[in-house]
Amino acid sequence: MGRELVMTREGAQSFFGRLIEEGPVMGPRERISQPGFVMFDWLDSAGQLRLKYTTTTIPPKKAFFPPRQPLFEFESSQPPTITAVQEATAFTLVGVHPCDLAALEMLDDAYAQEPAEACWPAARARARVIGVDCLPDEYCFCFGFGTCYGREGADLFLTPIGRGYLVEVLTEAGGGMLRLSDVEDATDADREQAAAFRRAKSERMTASIDASPAEFADILEEDDFGELWREVASRCYSCGSCNTTCPTCFCFDIKDEFDLGLTGGRRIRSWDSCQLQEFALVAGGHNFRRIRWQRVRHRWHRKFLYLYRDFGRPYCTGCGRCSRACTADINIVDVSNEIIGRARGRA
Amino acid sequence: MSREEPIPRFGHKPQVAFFDFACCEGCQLSVLQLEERLLEILGHVDVVTWREAMTEQSTEYDIAFCEGSVTTEEDVERIKRIREQADVLVTLGSCASGGCHNELKNQWSMDEVRRVVYGDAADTISTIPSRPVTAVVDADYRVFGCPVSLPEFMTVVNAMLTGQSHQPPNQPVCVECKLNDYVCVYEMGKVCLGPVTRCGCNAICTAYGDPCQGCRGLMDAANIPAMLKALKREQAHAIMCAVVQRHELSDDEIAAKLRIYNNWPEFDLKEAQPDDD
Ligand code: SF4
Ligand code: SF4
Ligand code: SF4
Ligand code: SF4
Ligand code: SF4
């Protein structure tokens, strides 16, 4: 862990104000038309920033990969032209919780697999990241997943304490940002308050998956849960919200949009979801996960088995967004524990 | 940008006619609201018949835009004639494309419907169960929505002019709702049909915090039993519980909600299948 400093509440206000003056800043802010609901969005002033929030519907990965992203524009002139849509502006992403920091690192790994994806690392290279610690709600289960106290990928990390924030300086870029702020050295009392905050975090966490990632992967590999998948599927809409809200989901679809009369257009990629019926539809009309339970099973296998084997960690941070978003009450912790319970009952 | 040479598919600048059947004509009105973009389309086609927008009429046309539902025997003959004349038939709006509130009347006998609506004149009026245009003739393109979504209308016109097919989207509204990062209206205490409704409107209702009423009809493989359970509180997490407790929907109310736009073909809640195999 790097240097520890303290930013007072007022100090933080002026720091974020200066940061916003300096360049684009995305962070959690209250929605204008729906007060009380926080979303990641570009900030106009420090007053909009809500560093104390439980979670957001859409994770902060949208800063690097917008849900709908133009890749290039083309004109069908002679000769045809293609112009890449390239964002070049550096920006700062603030207010990222530890689970979401972990998700960014998972996506770094996923997109680096050959053939490597180019847009994600380019966007990541443009950004500085400021993390902030949080307290869980009944859907969070990051504790058992080791993402609860992660700092990976953050340049600065803030922990709420009585007089403001304990600031961990994790990178040179993070240290550089602090020239915009008035910081003080942390006292033992500040450190103790930060430690108390972290203890409260784990103590308040009520949800957890009852097996280690390794054991859960083994259980899923043995998969003999046809009945359970069908039960879950009978309730599932295949609406995809559990994927479109997930910080570690990385699938996308690519489509061309044409201007009238085929004079030109643009290529757009947008977030996709393996729960949608057409996800696994291929040329010729074959759909290799046409039936709903196959898609439900795929989500669990993907997150807790295949990617666990590929990358050595489950592709789930325990953020609970999928359970919160599911209007059919399919809760990732409940279903996972049901699987684990049935597997152990059988053994 | 307008294109001077004829559209390849037709070999000449195609002639377009708009026709309406039983409906509110809101879809045509929406198309007129395209304004500048409409002028762009007019660079590629000649409109020869459009009662809502012009006085001239023609019996010769290549493309027919048909709006509304078929509710009389005369309508049946008329839409068949249009289909014979037109090379390309596009249905405009849910009334024509898959079913809309016109089909609500199909719950009663036609005699009863005539009596309620026309009173003493009932015997002089004929009517048949209401049905979308697509239940009588094949459509080459369908634009859903009540009224149509204009971006989708433009996409379909574009596909048509360039001779490509267009598959109506077959994902639920939730996808567009989430990709726009809107707050789920269940969290605001409202009951939404988005999880079973065909998207393509870019979740325009939930954008404003209003629930989806299902105006684009059910998507294929919509899980109706799940929707019923959700609305009847048999399955619901904390957020949903708060909502459904407030609404206390009875079976009839749930059915009525789902029925507003989904009465064609006969909509039977009990027959609905949970799985999509
Ligand atoms: S959010 Fe729920 S209903 Fe929708 S696809 Fe996921 S599990 Fe199924
Ligand atoms: S699977 Fe669910 S809990 Fe896990 S990271 Fe994705 S949204 Fe969060
Ligand atoms: S679909 Fe709706 S807006 Fe369009 S004509 Fe029918 S009732 Fe009117
Ligand atoms: S508001 Fe409606 S459409 Fe949007 S996510 Fe919620 S249920 Fe789906
Ligand atoms: S959100 Fe629902 S009701 Fe609103 S336009 Fe879309 S499909 Fe129709």
XYZ file of C-alpha atoms and ligand atoms in Angstrom:
664
model
C 0.000 0.000 0.000
C 1.247 3.429 -0.902
C 1.298 6.715 1.009
C -1.691 7.579 3.236
C -2.981 11.123 3.505
C -6.163 12.838 4.580
C -8.486 14.994 2.538
C -11.067 16.850 4.595
C -14.655 17.049 3.407
C -14.141 20.638 2.223
C -10.767 19.717 0.772
C -12.430 16.967 -1.264
C -15.040 19.409 -2.600
C -12.397 21.785 -3.883
C -10.226 18.919 -5.161
C -13.022 17.483 -7.297
C -13.970 20.990 -8.399
C -10.447 21.568 -9.691
C -10.328 18.135 -11.269
C -13.498 18.913 -13.222
C -12.058 22.258 -14.340
C -8.964 20.454 -15.551
C -10.693 17.890 -17.780
C -13.683 15.561 -18.156
C -14.622 13.652 -14.999
C -17.105 10.797 -14.787
C -18.476 9.818 -11.440
C -21.575 8.780 -9.511
C -24.161 11.531 -9.504
C -27.810 11.815 -8.718
C -30.083 11.577 -11.736
C -31.645 14.880 -12.604
C -35.082 13.520 -13.442
C -35.052 10.752 -10.833
C -33.679 12.154 -7.598
C -32.417 9.507 -5.219
C -31.076 7.266 -8.020
C -27.351 7.459 -8.676
C -25.691 6.779 -12.020
C -22.192 7.117 -13.472
C -22.145 10.143 -15.731
C -20.041 13.133 -16.685
C -19.917 15.733 -13.924
C -20.359 19.470 -14.389
C -19.551 20.400 -10.809
C -18.220 18.842 -7.627
C -21.635 19.368 -6.063
C -23.091 16.675 -8.331
C -20.699 14.000 -7.121
C -22.238 11.444 -4.713
C -19.314 9.563 -3.223
C -21.643 7.848 -0.769
C -23.820 5.540 -2.805
C -24.716 1.875 -2.587
C -24.513 0.936 -6.223
C -25.515 1.979 -9.716
C -27.641 0.153 -12.267
C -24.978 0.300 -14.983
C -21.383 -0.244 -13.846
C -18.555 2.241 -14.457
C -17.173 0.131 -17.313
C -19.378 2.366 -19.443
C -16.683 5.045 -19.133
C -14.390 2.870 -21.262
C -16.936 0.984 -23.337
C -20.194 2.908 -23.801
C -23.280 0.692 -24.184
C -23.514 1.854 -27.793
C -20.257 2.865 -29.369
C -19.581 4.036 -32.936
C -16.410 2.367 -34.233
C -16.089 4.097 -37.598
C -18.024 6.027 -40.193
C -17.996 5.187 -43.873
C -19.014 6.823 -47.119
C -19.819 4.819 -50.200
C -18.160 7.381 -52.452
C -15.582 6.419 -55.099
C -13.218 5.464 -53.583
C -15.097 4.588 -50.376
C -13.823 6.202 -47.203
C -13.616 4.928 -43.650
C -13.008 7.237 -40.720
C -12.356 5.734 -37.324
C -14.235 7.312 -34.462
C -11.476 7.811 -31.961
C -11.850 9.492 -28.628
C -8.526 10.952 -27.581
C -9.410 13.061 -24.553
C -7.930 12.052 -21.237
C -10.461 11.817 -18.429
C -10.819 10.817 -14.791
C -13.216 8.221 -13.467
C -14.026 8.776 -9.821
C -16.022 7.036 -7.120
C -15.335 3.457 -8.207
C -16.055 0.798 -5.576
C -13.527 -2.017 -4.971
C -15.723 -4.628 -6.702
C -15.938 -2.437 -9.799
C -12.179 -1.841 -9.746
C -11.728 -5.614 -9.807
C -14.125 -5.824 -12.738
C -12.050 -3.348 -14.739
C -9.010 -5.538 -14.217
C -10.967 -8.626 -15.288
C -11.982 -6.874 -18.482
C -8.355 -5.846 -19.062
C -7.482 -9.555 -19.020
C -10.449 -10.665 -21.072
C -9.929 -8.123 -23.835
C -6.181 -8.819 -23.939
C -6.795 -12.414 -25.009
C -5.764 -13.034 -28.600
C -7.071 -11.662 -30.876
C -6.746 -8.669 -28.562
C -9.439 -6.030 -28.550
C -8.064 -2.541 -29.239
C -10.667 -0.048 -28.018
C -10.738 -1.097 -24.372
C -7.007 -0.719 -23.581
C -6.913 2.554 -25.545
C -9.738 3.934 -23.429
C -8.168 2.606 -20.230
C -4.906 4.350 -21.096
C -6.704 7.673 -21.326
C -8.094 7.515 -17.812
C -7.064 8.001 -14.241
C -9.188 6.202 -11.659
C -10.132 7.219 -8.147
C -11.708 4.504 -6.021
C -13.848 4.903 -2.941
C -14.851 2.400 -0.282
C -18.467 1.557 0.405
C -20.885 -0.277 2.680
C -22.912 -3.206 1.348
C -26.626 -3.730 0.913
C -28.406 -7.081 1.073
C -27.387 -7.987 -2.500
C -23.620 -7.465 -2.145
C -21.444 -10.555 -1.632
C -17.959 -9.372 -2.563
C -16.388 -10.498 0.722
C -16.026 -14.151 -0.223
C -14.749 -13.219 -3.666
C -11.704 -11.277 -2.561
C -12.891 -8.173 -4.355
C -14.007 -6.462 -1.168
C -10.769 -4.668 -0.356
C -9.146 -4.584 -3.796
C -7.284 -1.494 -4.952
C -6.103 -2.772 -8.341
C -6.349 -0.243 -11.119
C -6.954 2.763 -8.864
C -4.548 5.692 -8.809
C -6.046 7.043 -5.614
C -8.332 5.298 -3.163
C -10.553 7.054 -0.635
C -11.952 5.583 2.564
C -14.598 7.634 4.377
C -13.506 8.770 7.842
C -14.905 11.318 10.273
C -13.241 14.401 8.871
C -13.288 13.423 5.233
C -11.351 10.699 3.469
C -8.243 8.693 4.103
C -6.424 8.846 0.768
C -4.192 6.013 -0.405
C -1.787 7.109 -3.120
C -1.322 4.041 -5.285
C 0.413 5.295 -8.427
C 2.502 8.186 -9.648
C -0.483 9.511 -11.566
C -2.431 9.441 -8.334
C 0.283 11.408 -6.568
C 0.260 13.848 -9.480
C -3.450 14.523 -9.051
C -2.890 15.547 -5.457
C -1.228 18.752 -6.573
C -4.830 19.923 -7.075
C -5.644 19.300 -3.458
C -4.770 20.268 0.076
C -3.916 17.078 1.909
C -2.663 16.424 5.388
C -0.718 13.524 6.815
C -2.902 10.796 8.255
C -2.901 10.365 12.029
C -3.280 7.055 13.851
C -6.860 8.064 14.652
C -7.583 8.539 10.922
C -6.123 5.126 10.163
C -8.130 3.512 12.917
C -11.344 5.059 11.569
C -10.584 3.745 8.086
C -9.929 0.278 9.515
C -13.236 0.476 11.401
C -14.997 1.354 8.151
C -13.522 -1.718 6.474
C -14.553 -3.907 9.407
C -18.096 -2.547 9.244
C -18.124 -3.375 5.566
C -17.496 -7.063 6.040
C -19.607 -7.289 9.181
C -22.610 -5.848 7.418
C -22.344 -8.173 4.464
C -25.168 -10.693 4.807
C -25.060 -12.488 1.455
C -22.390 -14.972 0.467
C -21.878 -17.897 -1.845
C -21.356 -20.971 0.327
C -18.379 -22.434 -1.534
C -14.940 -21.241 -2.550
C -14.594 -20.288 -6.222
C -12.525 -23.445 -6.782
C -15.105 -25.742 -5.222
C -17.958 -23.992 -7.016
C -16.199 -24.439 -10.360
C -15.778 -28.164 -9.647
C -19.439 -28.481 -8.699
C -20.513 -26.797 -11.913
C -18.181 -28.931 -13.957
C -19.951 -32.028 -12.681
C -23.161 -30.328 -13.763
C -26.141 -32.482 -13.023
C -28.638 -29.725 -12.361
C -30.978 -29.989 -15.323
C -34.018 -29.776 -13.102
C -32.752 -26.709 -11.301
C -31.862 -24.909 -14.517
C -35.367 -25.583 -15.785
C -36.894 -24.255 -12.573
C -34.916 -21.047 -12.823
C -35.663 -20.779 -16.531
C -39.378 -21.091 -15.905
C -39.153 -17.787 -14.075
C -36.642 -16.113 -16.375
C -37.718 -13.620 -19.055
C -34.443 -13.870 -20.987
C -34.411 -10.100 -20.692
C -30.654 -9.836 -20.414
C -30.680 -7.347 -17.540
C -28.389 -9.614 -15.513
C -25.766 -9.173 -18.250
C -26.342 -5.581 -19.250
C -25.858 -4.517 -15.627
C -22.867 -6.793 -14.967
C -19.466 -5.134 -14.598
C -17.614 -8.214 -15.864
C -19.723 -9.088 -18.910
C -17.815 -8.277 -22.061
C -19.879 -9.560 -24.992
C -20.888 -7.168 -27.710
C -22.717 -7.147 -31.010
C -21.702 -5.182 -34.088
C -24.107 -3.660 -36.570
C -23.870 -1.281 -39.502
C -26.276 1.624 -39.771
C -26.778 3.029 -43.253
C -27.842 6.476 -44.272
C -30.772 6.708 -46.623
C -29.910 5.482 -50.107
C -26.713 3.743 -48.979
C -24.632 6.902 -49.266
C -22.753 6.045 -46.099
C -23.209 5.075 -42.504
C -21.491 3.968 -39.386
C -20.509 0.759 -37.615
C -21.841 0.530 -34.077
C -21.061 -1.981 -31.392
C -23.342 -2.425 -28.440
C -23.451 -4.513 -25.291
C -24.946 -7.941 -25.834
C -26.328 -10.600 -23.506
C -26.074 -14.376 -23.575
C -29.552 -14.573 -22.025
C -31.201 -13.171 -25.156
C -32.731 -15.746 -27.417
C -30.847 -14.612 -30.510
C -27.430 -14.478 -28.847
C -26.313 -17.879 -30.070
C -28.135 -17.739 -33.400
C -25.700 -18.307 -36.240
C -25.868 -18.200 -40.018
C -28.145 -20.882 -41.385
C -30.630 -20.416 -38.554
C -29.043 -22.759 -36.018
C -29.229 -21.574 -32.438
C -27.005 -23.559 -30.122
C -28.686 -22.229 -26.969
C -32.213 -21.866 -28.232
C -33.867 -23.145 -25.097
C -34.110 -20.848 -22.134
C -32.591 -23.168 -19.507
C -29.513 -23.645 -21.686
C -28.933 -19.923 -21.566
C -29.528 -19.726 -17.812
C -27.013 -22.509 -17.262
C -24.577 -20.810 -19.587
C -24.477 -17.685 -17.411
C -23.414 -19.710 -14.374
C -20.974 -21.837 -16.315
C -19.455 -18.841 -17.963
C -18.949 -16.784 -14.824
C -17.971 -19.500 -12.380
C -16.471 -22.284 -14.468
C -15.060 -21.442 -17.920
C -13.594 -18.061 -17.034
C -12.476 -19.356 -13.659
C -10.457 -22.007 -15.498
C -9.157 -19.459 -18.016
C -8.186 -16.666 -15.655
C -7.981 -18.243 -12.207
C -10.815 -16.178 -10.764
C -14.587 -16.242 -11.173
C -15.861 -13.538 -13.510
C -18.146 -12.215 -10.828
C -17.198 -9.530 -8.344
C -20.121 -10.064 -5.981
C -21.564 -6.650 -6.777
C -25.109 -8.025 -6.788
C -26.262 -5.864 -9.708
C -27.726 -8.830 -11.594
C -29.907 -9.787 -8.631
C -31.060 -6.217 -8.058
C -31.908 -5.786 -11.729
C -33.764 -9.058 -12.161
C -37.470 -8.278 -12.092
C -38.108 -12.026 -11.928
C -36.264 -12.332 -8.610
C -33.552 -14.642 -9.850
C -30.876 -13.979 -7.275
C -27.357 -15.094 -8.126
C -26.520 -15.926 -4.507
C -29.709 -17.925 -3.880
C -29.384 -19.925 -7.087
C -25.677 -20.558 -6.520
C -26.291 -21.747 -2.968
C -29.112 -23.963 -4.166
C -26.687 -25.561 -6.628
C -24.040 -25.990 -3.942
C -26.610 -27.404 -1.500
C -27.894 -29.948 -4.012
C -24.368 -30.984 -4.981
C -23.351 -31.506 -1.356
C -26.612 -33.273 -0.583
C -25.857 -35.726 -3.333
C -22.251 -36.319 -2.339
C -29.010 13.719 -49.068
C -31.125 12.874 -52.066
C -30.163 10.425 -54.706
C -30.908 11.276 -58.317
C -30.632 7.897 -59.999
C -33.485 5.424 -59.556
C -33.425 2.959 -56.658
C -31.873 -0.232 -58.036
C -34.498 -2.519 -56.640
C -37.305 -0.940 -58.621
C -35.424 0.245 -61.700
C -37.313 3.518 -61.441
C -38.304 6.010 -58.778
C -40.938 3.952 -56.971
C -44.455 5.218 -56.408
C -45.735 5.099 -52.865
C -49.275 4.976 -51.494
C -50.464 5.208 -47.888
C -53.650 3.419 -46.839
C -55.457 3.381 -43.534
C -57.807 0.823 -42.037
C -59.487 0.955 -38.631
C -57.175 2.976 -36.392
C -56.465 6.378 -34.944
C -54.163 7.343 -37.842
C -51.568 8.270 -35.275
C -48.899 6.357 -37.151
C -49.379 8.387 -40.336
C -49.336 11.513 -38.243
C -46.055 10.407 -36.706
C -44.574 9.852 -40.152
C -45.617 13.385 -41.144
C -43.731 14.576 -38.065
C -40.508 13.373 -39.661
C -40.521 16.732 -41.478
C -37.027 17.216 -42.934
C -36.304 13.520 -42.989
C -39.540 13.032 -44.876
C -38.231 15.371 -47.570
C -35.130 13.194 -47.693
C -37.302 10.133 -48.342
C -39.220 12.046 -51.009
C -35.941 12.400 -52.871
C -36.113 8.645 -53.447
C -39.833 7.996 -53.993
C -42.926 9.681 -55.406
C -45.938 9.680 -53.133
C -49.048 9.196 -55.264
C -51.714 8.514 -52.635
C -51.839 9.739 -49.062
C -55.236 10.820 -47.832
C -53.950 12.378 -44.648
C -51.371 14.501 -46.459
C -52.578 15.243 -50.029
C -55.652 15.322 -52.278
C -54.313 13.459 -55.368
C -54.883 9.698 -55.609
C -53.675 6.945 -57.863
C -54.450 3.278 -58.389
C -50.912 2.647 -59.638
C -48.209 2.238 -56.994
C -45.207 0.062 -56.184
C -45.068 0.420 -52.426
C -48.060 0.404 -50.075
C -47.826 1.580 -46.480
C -50.839 0.137 -44.664
C -51.965 1.304 -41.269
C -54.790 0.042 -39.056
C -56.761 -3.136 -38.470
C -59.060 -5.110 -40.706
C -62.571 -5.031 -39.187
C -65.045 -5.597 -42.032
C -65.458 -7.949 -44.990
C -64.902 -4.929 -47.257
C -61.576 -4.304 -45.506
C -60.549 -7.875 -46.263
C -61.227 -7.379 -49.982
C -59.567 -3.972 -49.979
C -56.334 -5.138 -48.389
C -56.169 -8.082 -50.777
C -56.487 -5.679 -53.743
C -53.730 -3.505 -52.322
C -51.525 -6.547 -51.883
C -52.107 -7.525 -55.506
C -51.172 -4.096 -56.788
C -48.165 -3.395 -54.590
C -44.746 -4.929 -55.158
C -43.874 -4.133 -51.587
C -46.287 -3.914 -48.661
C -45.221 -2.293 -45.402
C -47.451 -2.442 -42.335
C -47.354 0.693 -40.279
C -47.885 0.410 -36.528
C -49.078 -2.338 -34.212
C -52.667 -2.138 -35.494
C -51.479 -3.412 -38.856
C -48.368 -5.352 -37.885
C -49.345 -7.626 -35.047
C -52.381 -6.453 -33.119
C -53.370 -3.473 -31.066
C -56.310 -2.276 -28.960
C -58.751 -2.724 -31.828
C -58.711 -6.431 -31.024
C -60.098 -5.741 -27.556
C -63.546 -5.977 -29.091
C -62.918 -9.610 -30.011
C -63.638 -10.598 -26.405
C -67.353 -10.057 -27.060
C -69.698 -11.365 -29.712
C -69.924 -9.196 -32.792
C -73.665 -8.743 -32.209
C -73.025 -7.365 -28.766
C -70.273 -5.110 -30.062
C -72.553 -3.679 -32.760
C -75.362 -3.105 -30.279
C -73.150 -1.276 -27.809
C -71.457 0.887 -30.421
C -74.234 1.603 -32.903
C -77.372 1.178 -30.798
C -80.470 1.316 -33.014
C -78.378 1.396 -36.180
C -76.647 -1.877 -35.250
C -78.409 -3.901 -37.935
C -77.214 -1.648 -40.734
C -73.526 -2.044 -39.821
C -71.471 -5.144 -40.436
C -68.320 -6.007 -38.546
C -65.981 -8.963 -38.130
C -63.500 -9.693 -35.359
C -60.681 -7.184 -35.656
C -57.318 -8.411 -36.943
C -54.035 -6.924 -38.052
C -53.299 -6.539 -41.762
C -50.689 -9.274 -41.379
C -53.447 -11.750 -40.449
C -54.946 -11.334 -43.936
C -52.036 -10.743 -46.296
C -48.263 -11.117 -46.139
C -46.255 -8.034 -45.333
C -42.745 -7.505 -46.675
C -41.859 -5.160 -43.854
C -43.462 -4.528 -40.486
C -43.038 -1.456 -38.329
C -44.374 -1.981 -34.803
C -45.414 0.526 -32.178
C -48.403 2.561 -31.184
C -47.512 4.821 -32.782
C -44.556 3.679 -34.886
C -41.088 4.475 -33.663
C -39.641 6.921 -36.180
C -36.034 5.719 -36.046
C -37.306 2.228 -36.789
C -39.495 3.575 -39.586
C -36.408 5.161 -41.148
C -34.469 1.911 -40.823
C -37.249 -0.002 -42.545
C -37.591 2.568 -45.342
C -33.874 2.376 -45.838
C -33.886 -1.419 -45.996
C -36.796 -1.321 -48.407
C -35.225 1.220 -50.731
C -31.987 -0.724 -50.882
C -33.683 -4.077 -51.348
C -32.641 -5.577 -48.028
C -34.875 -7.481 -45.651
C -35.588 -6.186 -42.167
C -36.272 -8.453 -39.215
C -38.286 -6.740 -36.485
C -36.251 -6.745 -33.267
C -37.006 -9.686 -31.040
C -35.573 -8.641 -27.710
C -37.427 -7.217 -24.728
C -37.635 -3.497 -23.999
C -35.431 -4.096 -20.920
C -32.399 -4.322 -23.212
C -32.848 -0.822 -24.588
C -33.876 0.436 -21.158
C -30.610 -0.796 -19.652
C -28.372 0.270 -22.526
C -29.700 3.778 -21.981
C -29.038 3.443 -18.235
C -32.608 4.281 -17.270
C -33.905 3.507 -13.789
C -36.109 0.434 -13.803
C -39.614 1.727 -13.131
C -40.239 -1.206 -10.773
C -37.839 0.602 -8.473
C -40.187 3.566 -8.689
C -43.180 1.461 -7.751
C -44.663 0.933 -11.200
C -45.545 -2.262 -13.046
C -43.793 -2.579 -16.396
C -44.419 -4.949 -19.319
C -40.922 -4.322 -20.694
C -39.627 -7.847 -19.914
C -42.076 -9.459 -22.368
C -42.480 -6.677 -24.923
C -40.685 -6.451 -28.269
C -38.165 -3.615 -28.215
C -37.339 -1.165 -31.004
C -38.758 1.986 -29.434
C -35.495 2.668 -27.602
C -37.486 2.356 -24.344
C -39.083 5.729 -24.893
C -41.615 5.279 -22.075
C -39.228 4.176 -19.345
C -36.975 7.037 -20.444
C -39.560 9.311 -18.860
C -40.167 7.049 -15.875
C -43.382 5.624 -17.335
C -43.860 1.869 -17.453
C -43.936 0.041 -20.766
C -47.544 -0.724 -21.680
C -46.506 -3.290 -24.241
C -47.538 -1.332 -27.323
C -45.161 -3.175 -29.635
C -46.669 -6.511 -28.716
C -45.108 -9.578 -27.147
C -41.729 -10.637 -28.383
C -41.415 -14.226 -29.577
C -40.854 -16.550 -26.631
C -42.162 -14.007 -24.128
C -42.353 -15.749 -20.778
C -45.959 -14.925 -19.869
C -46.233 -17.349 -16.926
C -43.217 -15.604 -15.370
C -44.855 -12.236 -15.905
C -48.037 -13.477 -14.245
C -46.114 -14.807 -11.279
C -44.231 -11.579 -10.950
C -47.373 -9.507 -11.113
C -49.182 -11.807 -8.685
C -46.415 -11.556 -6.099
C -45.627 -15.257 -6.301
C -42.091 -14.381 -7.197
C -40.689 -11.062 -6.299
C -37.645 -9.642 -4.622
C -37.704 -6.753 -2.207
C -38.126 -4.154 -4.912
C -40.886 -6.041 -6.679
C -42.674 -6.857 -3.428
C -42.945 -3.199 -2.581
C -44.427 -2.552 -5.999
C -46.920 -5.345 -6.180
C -48.091 -4.819 -2.628
C -48.953 -1.309 -3.570
C -50.772 -2.414 -6.709
C -52.490 -5.562 -5.436
C -53.348 -6.647 -8.956
C -56.059 -9.246 -9.345
C -55.884 -11.912 -12.036
C -58.361 -9.949 -14.115
C -56.390 -6.756 -13.817
C -53.215 -8.516 -14.842
C -54.957 -10.063 -17.814
C -56.384 -6.678 -18.739
C -52.924 -5.123 -18.617
C -51.494 -7.773 -20.892
C -54.503 -7.633 -23.170
C -54.304 -3.986 -24.148
C -52.040 -4.758 -27.088
C -52.008 -8.533 -27.174
C -55.311 -9.877 -28.376
C -54.257 -11.248 -31.698
C -54.300 -14.169 -32.118
C -56.689 -15.072 -29.285
C -54.653 -14.397 -26.213
C -54.983 -17.152 -23.664
C -53.099 -16.625 -20.443
C -53.570 -20.212 -19.334
C -52.169 -21.633 -22.547
C -49.021 -19.519 -22.440
C -45.850 -21.595 -22.272
C -42.916 -20.760 -20.031
C -40.241 -22.302 -22.207
C -39.288 -21.427 -25.714
C -38.679 -24.848 -27.152
S -32.357 -10.437 -15.386
Fe -33.500 -12.164 -14.520
S -35.212 -12.479 -15.924
Fe -33.706 -11.218 -17.000
S -32.456 -12.702 -18.138
Fe -31.432 -12.322 -16.193
S -32.159 -13.933 -14.828
Fe -33.562 -13.868 -16.577
S -22.617 -11.791 -12.061
Fe -23.950 -10.388 -10.886
S -22.937 -10.179 -8.884
Fe -21.442 -11.056 -10.297
S -20.316 -9.300 -11.123
Fe -21.991 -9.703 -12.551
S -23.670 -8.388 -11.863
Fe -22.183 -8.497 -10.185
S -50.807 1.579 -34.003
Fe -51.631 2.990 -32.498
S -50.996 4.990 -33.294
Fe -50.820 3.553 -34.980
S -52.741 3.681 -35.975
Fe -52.900 2.030 -34.529
S -53.854 2.974 -32.740
Fe -53.069 4.605 -34.010
S -38.298 -0.327 -16.517
Fe -39.357 -1.967 -17.573
S -38.206 -2.148 -19.464
Fe -36.888 -1.069 -18.052
S -35.646 -2.661 -17.051
Fe -37.443 -2.277 -15.770
S -38.901 -3.850 -16.402
Fe -37.382 -3.676 -18.040
S -41.739 1.315 -23.898
Fe -43.421 -0.162 -24.303
S -45.273 1.089 -24.416
Fe -43.524 2.474 -24.629
S -43.191 2.673 -26.837
Fe -41.865 1.012 -26.125
S -43.072 -0.844 -26.387
Fe -44.501 0.888 -26.500
